[in-house]
Structure formats: C-alpha cells, structure tokens
Amino acid sequence: MATTTTPPLLGVRALNRATLARQRLLRRAPRTELSVAGAVEQLVGLQAQNVKPPYYALAARLESFDPGELSALMASRAVARLVTLRSTLHTHTAEDCLTLRPLLQSGGPDRELRNFRAGLAGVDLDLLRTLTRELVEEEPRTMAQLREALLSHWPDADPFALSVAARCVLPLVQTTPRGLWGRSGQVTLTTAERWFGRTAEREATASELVPRYLAAFGPASVKDMQTWSGLTRMRPVFERLRSQLAVFRNEKGVELFDLPDAPRPDEDTPAPPRFLPEFDNLLLSHADRGRVVARDEHKALTWRGNQSYPTLLLDGFLAGIWQLTESGGTVTLTVRTFAPPAPAQRDAIAAEGERLLTAMSPAASYDIRFGTVPG
C-alpha cells in the first residue's frame, strides 16, 4: 500500500524570511551580483501605476542604487512600462514586455475588457485592434487622441470603454519621457513591437512562468501564483512541474511549492527596516498575505480608496506608512507606525530613512519625523 509523506511545515516567519530573501529585502544585492536590469527581470517586473514606485522599489533592494540608472534603461528602451500582471502597469525588461504579455492576456486585459462590454456594443474588436495599431504605430498617441479617432468609427460607443479596449487588445507601451526620473510628460502609447523595433521570437509559457514566480515570491501556493498573475487553472501546470519542485505546507495546511535550491533562511534571520513604494508587489502577490501582513486590520490602514500608501517593513512585516514632502528646500520623511517602535527600532528606521533620502532626493537638508497611523 502506498504511503504519503506529510510535507514539511513552514511557519509564518519562515515564509516571511524566505520571501524577503527572494525579494532582496533581507540584504541589498551588491551591484557586482545584480544589475538594475537584472533586478527588474528577477522580480518579474515592478509595479508602475505611478511613475516613482519602480525607483523606490529598487532603492530598497539594491546597493548604491541611483535612480538615473533605471531612467537610462527606460530612455534606451531596455525596459518599459506597459499593462501586464492583473491588467496593471508594470516596468519590465524589453524581453518580458514582448514575451509575457501574450501569456498574461487572459489573466488581466481580457477580464478588464469584459467589464466594459456594455459600452462596446456594436464594436468589432478585431477592427478596433487593427485601427489602434495603425494609429499608434503611425505616431505615439494619447488616450484622448485614441478615443477621438475610434469614436469616428463607433460614435455610439462609450468613449472611456473604447480607450480601455484599445489598451487591452494590444500590448501598448508608455513612451518616454513618461516614466523617466525627474522628468514629466503625458502618457503616449505605441505598440511594444514598434517601441523595441522587433517582435518576440516566441511567447512565454505558463510552465516557464511558475519557476520565475517562485524564485521571486516563493514558497507559494497555486492560488498565490494565480493572485499574482491573474491567470486561472494553474493547478495542472504545477502538477506537471511537481517532480521538479520542493513541496511544503503552511500552518493552515495549504500546500506550498518552491524551487528546491531557493533560499529559505532561518525564521530568526534579522530583517532590517525597509521603505517600500505604493503598490509594491511584495504586498500584492499572494492570496494569503499573512507572511507580510501580520494583522488584517493593518492592510486596510495602508489604503485610501483605491490608492495605496508607501509602506514600512519592520522585522519583515508591514508596520506603517510613510510620506515625503518638501518645503523651503528641506525634504521631510514622515513615518507613521501602527504601534510605537522600540528605541532601537526607531534608530534603525531613522538610519534607513536617512539612506533613502540621501539616495533619492537632491535636497540640501532632510528631516525625519515619527507619528502613528490613525486607527
């Protein structure tokens, strides 16, 4: 009679330290070990719903990070911003822009498109795709310009639904100077193929994406991976890969998968304070966020409507929010925690805050203030 072996247990702190190690949040990666482009690839993209978060995400993860480095990669078209995971904007390498988007189409863009079907009655999506491609490849277009052009073909359609549909049916890159550090510019769009001057040699597969997800966010469940990617029906993919993966369980008995040789540090490994930007994928890439969010009520305190606050990690867990303001040439970092930190923790937060300010702000003087998050 066949016997089954119960997978080893990974507690919350063990999961926390393992994920932080993958995310380069236990120890910043030395530049001799990981480049800026390498980090963007290793993390399978950076949340980019706003312009600055990718820069702050890398500042938390790389030694001696200069925001001009990522900006230069964007300007040279080595990386770019487009809609991928969960139909949200991410900064990806050129290769991932071209190969991942087709795989993720059903997991985000197609789903978003269905939400706007009422405003698209009578719209031929194949024709819309063709027209949109012609428009944005002729020259980069703003969403307003796209709406105006498409409304001439479907005057009875909902204007906003038309522009959303255009973004969903094609992989559209936000062209620079939008997204460059210290620069401003409205959103203009063209196709990924036109922006990079090439097409993908092939599309990524789900079997290739699973190991990449686990390398950046594991150990993780099937449901975790589906939450991160927006894809569904991933269980058969994990089953095909099972013999190549390590298997664990969490305290709730949920099966977790991982790469056999991936780092899983001791749960008592020190985790320094880290300042993360709004919408950082560390907080969005698991169905069960307990490995980073110790208390459910804390999650609600980091959002206002549909806008996320930049967040603070303390001992590896969500501990508060932060904000930068500038007045009279002085940049002030205001840190608000859920509970007052111990003196040693406060000193460590202040040291990390000073490092953040020095790396990311050109101001002549800085100030760090502490407070509590309103309950």
mmCIF file with all atom_site columns, N, CA and C in Angstrom, residues 41-87:
data_model
loop_
_atom_site.group_PDB
_atom_site.id
_atom_site.type_symbol
_atom_site.label_atom_id
_atom_site.label_alt_id
_atom_site.label_comp_id
_atom_site.label_asym_id
_atom_site.label_entity_id
_atom_site.label_seq_id
_atom_site.pdbx_PDB_ins_code
_atom_site.Cartn_x
_atom_site.Cartn_y
_atom_site.Cartn_z
_atom_site.occupancy
_atom_site.B_iso_or_equiv
_atom_site.pdbx_formal_charge
_atom_site.auth_seq_id
_atom_site.auth_comp_id
_atom_site.auth_asym_id
_atom_site.auth_atom_id
_atom_site.pdbx_PDB_model_num
ATOM 1   N N  . GLU A 1 41 ? 14.282 42.028 -14.134 1.00 0.00 ? 41 GLU A N  1
ATOM 2   C CA . GLU A 1 41 ? 13.961 40.706 -14.673 1.00 0.00 ? 41 GLU A CA 1
ATOM 3   C C  . GLU A 1 41 ? 13.709 39.703 -13.557 1.00 0.00 ? 41 GLU A C  1
ATOM 4   N N  . GLN A 1 42 ? 14.562 39.684 -12.553 1.00 0.00 ? 42 GLN A N  1
ATOM 5   C CA . GLN A 1 42 ? 14.448 38.710 -11.475 1.00 0.00 ? 42 GLN A CA 1
ATOM 6   C C  . GLN A 1 42 ? 13.134 38.862 -10.713 1.00 0.00 ? 42 GLN A C  1
ATOM 7   N N  . LEU A 1 43 ? 12.678 40.089 -10.531 1.00 0.00 ? 43 LEU A N  1
ATOM 8   C CA . LEU A 1 43 ? 11.441 40.351 -9.804  1.00 0.00 ? 43 LEU A CA 1
ATOM 9   C C  . LEU A 1 43 ? 10.208 40.241 -10.698 1.00 0.00 ? 43 LEU A C  1
ATOM 10  N N  . VAL A 1 44 ? 10.405 39.874 -11.941 1.00 0.00 ? 44 VAL A N  1
ATOM 11  C CA . VAL A 1 44 ? 9.339  39.722 -12.939 1.00 0.00 ? 44 VAL A CA 1
ATOM 12  C C  . VAL A 1 44 ? 8.522  41.011 -13.031 1.00 0.00 ? 44 VAL A C  1
ATOM 13  N N  . GLY A 1 45 ? 9.240  42.129 -13.097 1.00 0.00 ? 45 GLY A N  1
ATOM 14  C CA . GLY A 1 45 ? 8.590  43.422 -13.244 1.00 0.00 ? 45 GLY A CA 1
ATOM 15  C C  . GLY A 1 45 ? 8.365  44.133 -11.931 1.00 0.00 ? 45 GLY A C  1
ATOM 16  N N  . LEU A 1 46 ? 8.156  45.441 -12.031 1.00 0.00 ? 46 LEU A N  1
ATOM 17  C CA . LEU A 1 46 ? 7.928  46.296 -10.874 1.00 0.00 ? 46 LEU A CA 1
ATOM 18  C C  . LEU A 1 46 ? 6.634  47.062 -11.075 1.00 0.00 ? 46 LEU A C  1
ATOM 19  N N  . GLN A 1 47 ? 5.816  47.120 -10.033 1.00 0.00 ? 47 GLN A N  1
ATOM 20  C CA . GLN A 1 47 ? 4.579  47.889 -10.118 1.00 0.00 ? 47 GLN A CA 1
ATOM 21  C C  . GLN A 1 47 ? 4.881  49.318 -10.533 1.00 0.00 ? 47 GLN A C  1
ATOM 22  N N  . ALA A 1 48 ? 4.140  49.815 -11.532 1.00 0.00 ? 48 ALA A N  1
ATOM 23  C CA . ALA A 1 48 ? 4.427  51.138 -12.084 1.00 0.00 ? 48 ALA A CA 1
ATOM 24  C C  . ALA A 1 48 ? 3.153  51.932 -12.334 1.00 0.00 ? 48 ALA A C  1
ATOM 25  N N  . GLN A 1 49 ? 2.146  51.750 -11.473 1.00 0.00 ? 49 GLN A N  1
ATOM 26  C CA . GLN A 1 49 ? 0.915  52.517 -11.654 1.00 0.00 ? 49 GLN A CA 1
ATOM 27  C C  . GLN A 1 49 ? 1.162  54.010 -11.500 1.00 0.00 ? 49 GLN A C  1
ATOM 28  N N  . ASN A 1 50 ? 2.166  54.351 -10.700 1.00 0.00 ? 50 ASN A N  1
ATOM 29  C CA . ASN A 1 50 ? 2.654  55.717 -10.633 1.00 0.00 ? 50 ASN A CA 1
ATOM 30  C C  . ASN A 1 50 ? 4.100  55.719 -11.137 1.00 0.00 ? 50 ASN A C  1
ATOM 31  N N  . VAL A 1 51 ? 4.651  56.895 -11.391 1.00 0.00 ? 51 VAL A N  1
ATOM 32  C CA . VAL A 1 51 ? 5.974  56.979 -12.016 1.00 0.00 ? 51 VAL A CA 1
ATOM 33  C C  . VAL A 1 51 ? 7.097  56.563 -11.073 1.00 0.00 ? 51 VAL A C  1
ATOM 34  N N  . LYS A 1 52 ? 7.041  56.987 -9.815  1.00 0.00 ? 52 LYS A N  1
ATOM 35  C CA . LYS A 1 52 ? 8.188  56.808 -8.926  1.00 0.00 ? 52 LYS A CA 1
ATOM 36  C C  . LYS A 1 52 ? 8.335  55.434 -8.271  1.00 0.00 ? 52 LYS A C  1
ATOM 37  N N  . PRO A 1 53 ? 7.273  54.663 -8.063  1.00 0.00 ? 53 PRO A N  1
ATOM 38  C CA . PRO A 1 53 ? 7.428  53.393 -7.343  1.00 0.00 ? 53 PRO A CA 1
ATOM 39  C C  . PRO A 1 53 ? 8.518  52.454 -7.842  1.00 0.00 ? 53 PRO A C  1
ATOM 40  N N  . PRO A 1 54 ? 8.734  52.256 -9.154  1.00 0.00 ? 54 PRO A N  1
ATOM 41  C CA . PRO A 1 54 ? 9.820  51.349 -9.540  1.00 0.00 ? 54 PRO A CA 1
ATOM 42  C C  . PRO A 1 54 ? 11.190 51.792 -9.023  1.00 0.00 ? 54 PRO A C  1
ATOM 43  N N  . TYR A 1 55 ? 11.392 53.088 -8.955  1.00 0.00 ? 55 TYR A N  1
ATOM 44  C CA . TYR A 1 55 ? 12.674 53.617 -8.467  1.00 0.00 ? 55 TYR A CA 1
ATOM 45  C C  . TYR A 1 55 ? 12.841 53.331 -6.969  1.00 0.00 ? 55 TYR A C  1
ATOM 46  N N  . TYR A 1 56 ? 11.801 53.579 -6.195  1.00 0.00 ? 56 TYR A N  1
ATOM 47  C CA . TYR A 1 56 ? 11.880 53.309 -4.764  1.00 0.00 ? 56 TYR A CA 1
ATOM 48  C C  . TYR A 1 56 ? 11.941 51.814 -4.477  1.00 0.00 ? 56 TYR A C  1
ATOM 49  N N  . ALA A 1 57 ? 11.292 51.011 -5.311  1.00 0.00 ? 57 ALA A N  1
ATOM 50  C CA . ALA A 1 57 ? 11.364 49.566 -5.140  1.00 0.00 ? 57 ALA A CA 1
ATOM 51  C C  . ALA A 1 57 ? 12.803 49.077 -5.288  1.00 0.00 ? 57 ALA A C  1
ATOM 52  N N  . LEU A 1 58 ? 13.529 49.606 -6.254  1.00 0.00 ? 58 LEU A N  1
ATOM 53  C CA . LEU A 1 58 ? 14.917 49.203 -6.456  1.00 0.00 ? 58 LEU A CA 1
ATOM 54  C C  . LEU A 1 58 ? 15.837 49.782 -5.389  1.00 0.00 ? 58 LEU A C  1
ATOM 55  N N  . ALA A 1 59 ? 15.531 50.978 -4.902  1.00 0.00 ? 59 ALA A N  1
ATOM 56  C CA . ALA A 1 59 ? 16.347 51.566 -3.838  1.00 0.00 ? 59 ALA A CA 1
ATOM 57  C C  . ALA A 1 59 ? 16.316 50.709 -2.582  1.00 0.00 ? 59 ALA A C  1
ATOM 58  N N  . ALA A 1 60 ? 15.206 50.015 -2.346  1.00 0.00 ? 60 ALA A N  1
ATOM 59  C CA . ALA A 1 60 ? 15.079 49.151 -1.171  1.00 0.00 ? 60 ALA A CA 1
ATOM 60  C C  . ALA A 1 60 ? 15.808 47.828 -1.351  1.00 0.00 ? 60 ALA A C  1
ATOM 61  N N  . ARG A 1 61 ? 16.196 47.504 -2.598  1.00 0.00 ? 61 ARG A N  1
ATOM 62  C CA . ARG A 1 61 ? 16.679 46.160 -2.892  1.00 0.00 ? 61 ARG A CA 1
ATOM 63  C C  . ARG A 1 61 ? 18.112 46.090 -3.409  1.00 0.00 ? 61 ARG A C  1
ATOM 64  N N  . LEU A 1 62 ? 18.639 47.220 -3.897  1.00 0.00 ? 62 LEU A N  1
ATOM 65  C CA . LEU A 1 62 ? 19.966 47.220 -4.499  1.00 0.00 ? 62 LEU A CA 1
ATOM 66  C C  . LEU A 1 62 ? 20.904 48.153 -3.764  1.00 0.00 ? 62 LEU A C  1
ATOM 67  N N  . GLU A 1 63 ? 22.133 47.729 -3.584  1.00 0.00 ? 63 GLU A N  1
ATOM 68  C CA . GLU A 1 63 ? 23.148 48.609 -3.009  1.00 0.00 ? 63 GLU A CA 1
ATOM 69  C C  . GLU A 1 63 ? 23.468 49.738 -3.979  1.00 0.00 ? 63 GLU A C  1
ATOM 70  N N  . SER A 1 64 ? 23.690 50.924 -3.436  1.00 0.00 ? 64 SER A N  1
ATOM 71  C CA . SER A 1 64 ? 24.177 52.076 -4.207  1.00 0.00 ? 64 SER A CA 1
ATOM 72  C C  . SER A 1 64 ? 23.319 52.361 -5.429  1.00 0.00 ? 64 SER A C  1
ATOM 73  N N  . PHE A 1 65 ? 22.010 52.211 -5.286  1.00 0.00 ? 65 PHE A N  1
ATOM 74  C CA . PHE A 1 65 ? 21.137 52.456 -6.428  1.00 0.00 ? 65 PHE A CA 1
ATOM 75  C C  . PHE A 1 65 ? 21.027 53.944 -6.703  1.00 0.00 ? 65 PHE A C  1
ATOM 76  N N  . ASP A 1 66 ? 21.168 54.296 -7.968  1.00 0.00 ? 66 ASP A N  1
ATOM 77  C CA . ASP A 1 66 ? 20.986 55.663 -8.440  1.00 0.00 ? 66 ASP A CA 1
ATOM 78  C C  . ASP A 1 66 ? 19.779 55.650 -9.361  1.00 0.00 ? 66 ASP A C  1
ATOM 79  N N  . PRO A 1 67 ? 18.741 56.458 -9.085  1.00 0.00 ? 67 PRO A N  1
ATOM 80  C CA . PRO A 1 67 ? 17.555 56.433 -9.943  1.00 0.00 ? 67 PRO A CA 1
ATOM 81  C C  . PRO A 1 67 ? 17.854 56.726 -11.407 1.00 0.00 ? 67 PRO A C  1
ATOM 82  N N  . GLY A 1 68 ? 18.957 57.433 -11.669 1.00 0.00 ? 68 GLY A N  1
ATOM 83  C CA . GLY A 1 68 ? 19.324 57.696 -13.049 1.00 0.00 ? 68 GLY A CA 1
ATOM 84  C C  . GLY A 1 68 ? 19.624 56.431 -13.840 1.00 0.00 ? 68 GLY A C  1
ATOM 85  N N  . GLU A 1 69 ? 19.982 55.354 -13.141 1.00 0.00 ? 69 GLU A N  1
ATOM 86  C CA . GLU A 1 69 ? 20.289 54.098 -13.838 1.00 0.00 ? 69 GLU A CA 1
ATOM 87  C C  . GLU A 1 69 ? 19.036 53.501 -14.476 1.00 0.00 ? 69 GLU A C  1
ATOM 88  N N  . LEU A 1 70 ? 17.967 53.408 -13.710 1.00 0.00 ? 70 LEU A N  1
ATOM 89  C CA . LEU A 1 70 ? 16.719 52.885 -14.282 1.00 0.00 ? 70 LEU A CA 1
ATOM 90  C C  . LEU A 1 70 ? 16.193 53.833 -15.347 1.00 0.00 ? 70 LEU A C  1
ATOM 91  N N  . SER A 1 71 ? 16.313 55.131 -15.111 1.00 0.00 ? 71 SER A N  1
ATOM 92  C CA . SER A 1 71 ? 15.856 56.109 -16.086 1.00 0.00 ? 71 SER A CA 1
ATOM 93  C C  . SER A 1 71 ? 16.603 55.948 -17.406 1.00 0.00 ? 71 SER A C  1
ATOM 94  N N  . ALA A 1 72 ? 17.904 55.695 -17.331 1.00 0.00 ? 72 ALA A N  1
ATOM 95  C CA . ALA A 1 72 ? 18.697 55.499 -18.549 1.00 0.00 ? 72 ALA A CA 1
ATOM 96  C C  . ALA A 1 72 ? 18.266 54.240 -19.291 1.00 0.00 ? 72 ALA A C  1
ATOM 97  N N  . LEU A 1 73 ? 17.925 53.195 -18.559 1.00 0.00 ? 73 LEU A N  1
ATOM 98  C CA . LEU A 1 73 ? 17.439 51.970 -19.190 1.00 0.00 ? 73 LEU A CA 1
ATOM 99  C C  . LEU A 1 73 ? 16.111 52.211 -19.898 1.00 0.00 ? 73 LEU A C  1
ATOM 100 N N  . MET A 1 74 ? 15.267 53.045 -19.295 1.00 0.00 ? 74 MET A N  1
ATOM 101 C CA . MET A 1 74 ? 13.999 53.380 -19.943 1.00 0.00 ? 74 MET A CA 1
ATOM 102 C C  . MET A 1 74 ? 14.246 54.204 -21.204 1.00 0.00 ? 74 MET A C  1
ATOM 103 N N  . ALA A 1 75 ? 15.135 55.174 -21.102 1.00 0.00 ? 75 ALA A N  1
ATOM 104 C CA . ALA A 1 75 ? 15.417 56.046 -22.250 1.00 0.00 ? 75 ALA A CA 1
ATOM 105 C C  . ALA A 1 75 ? 16.016 55.261 -23.419 1.00 0.00 ? 75 ALA A C  1
ATOM 106 N N  . SER A 1 76 ? 16.794 54.218 -23.108 1.00 0.00 ? 76 SER A N  1
ATOM 107 C CA . SER A 1 76 ? 17.420 53.407 -24.157 1.00 0.00 ? 76 SER A CA 1
ATOM 108 C C  . SER A 1 76 ? 16.521 52.268 -24.625 1.00 0.00 ? 76 SER A C  1
ATOM 109 N N  . ARG A 1 77 ? 15.328 52.182 -24.035 1.00 0.00 ? 77 ARG A N  1
ATOM 110 C CA . ARG A 1 77 ? 14.330 51.165 -24.391 1.00 0.00 ? 77 ARG A CA 1
ATOM 111 C C  . ARG A 1 77 ? 14.761 49.764 -24.012 1.00 0.00 ? 77 ARG A C  1
ATOM 112 N N  . ALA A 1 78 ? 15.599 49.648 -22.987 1.00 0.00 ? 78 ALA A N  1
ATOM 113 C CA . ALA A 1 78 ? 15.940 48.338 -22.437 1.00 0.00 ? 78 ALA A CA 1
ATOM 114 C C  . ALA A 1 78 ? 14.849 47.852 -21.491 1.00 0.00 ? 78 ALA A C  1
ATOM 115 N N  . VAL A 1 79 ? 14.107 48.794 -20.882 1.00 0.00 ? 79 VAL A N  1
ATOM 116 C CA . VAL A 1 79 ? 12.940 48.480 -20.070 1.00 0.00 ? 79 VAL A CA 1
ATOM 117 C C  . VAL A 1 79 ? 11.832 49.447 -20.471 1.00 0.00 ? 79 VAL A C  1
ATOM 118 N N  . ALA A 1 80 ? 10.606 49.103 -20.121 1.00 0.00 ? 80 ALA A N  1
ATOM 119 C CA . ALA A 1 80 ? 9.479  49.972 -20.471 1.00 0.00 ? 80 ALA A CA 1
ATOM 120 C C  . ALA A 1 80 ? 8.295  49.659 -19.566 1.00 0.00 ? 80 ALA A C  1
ATOM 121 N N  . ARG A 1 81 ? 7.291  50.534 -19.660 1.00 0.00 ? 81 ARG A N  1
ATOM 122 C CA . ARG A 1 81 ? 6.075  50.416 -18.852 1.00 0.00 ? 81 ARG A CA 1
ATOM 123 C C  . ARG A 1 81 ? 4.909  49.980 -19.744 1.00 0.00 ? 81 ARG A C  1
ATOM 124 N N  . LEU A 1 82 ? 4.222  48.928 -19.328 1.00 0.00 ? 82 LEU A N  1
ATOM 125 C CA . LEU A 1 82 ? 3.013  48.518 -20.039 1.00 0.00 ? 82 LEU A CA 1
ATOM 126 C C  . LEU A 1 82 ? 2.136  47.682 -19.132 1.00 0.00 ? 82 LEU A C  1
ATOM 127 N N  . VAL A 1 83 ? 0.908  47.441 -19.557 1.00 0.00 ? 83 VAL A N  1
ATOM 128 C CA . VAL A 1 83 ? -0.061 46.683 -18.779 1.00 0.00 ? 83 VAL A CA 1
ATOM 129 C C  . VAL A 1 83 ? 0.238  45.192 -18.910 1.00 0.00 ? 83 VAL A C  1
ATOM 130 N N  . THR A 1 84 ? 0.465  44.538 -17.769 1.00 0.00 ? 84 THR A N  1
ATOM 131 C CA . THR A 1 84 ? 0.705  43.091 -17.787 1.00 0.00 ? 84 THR A CA 1
ATOM 132 C C  . THR A 1 84 ? -0.052 42.435 -16.640 1.00 0.00 ? 84 THR A C  1
ATOM 133 N N  . LEU A 1 85 ? 0.638  42.141 -15.546 1.00 0.00 ? 85 LEU A N  1
ATOM 134 C CA . LEU A 1 85 ? 0.071  41.398 -14.425 1.00 0.00 ? 85 LEU A CA 1
ATOM 135 C C  . LEU A 1 85 ? -1.188 42.078 -13.888 1.00 0.00 ? 85 LEU A C  1
ATOM 136 N N  . ARG A 1 86 ? -2.261 41.302 -13.802 1.00 0.00 ? 86 ARG A N  1
ATOM 137 C CA . ARG A 1 86 ? -3.525 41.786 -13.223 1.00 0.00 ? 86 ARG A CA 1
ATOM 138 C C  . ARG A 1 86 ? -4.051 43.017 -13.960 1.00 0.00 ? 86 ARG A C  1
ATOM 139 N N  . SER A 1 87 ? -3.637 43.185 -15.194 1.00 0.00 ? 87 SER A N  1
ATOM 140 C CA . SER A 1 87 ? -4.050 44.327 -16.017 1.00 0.00 ? 87 SER A CA 1
ATOM 141 C C  . SER A 1 87 ? -3.634 45.648 -15.391 1.00 0.00 ? 87 SER A C  1
#
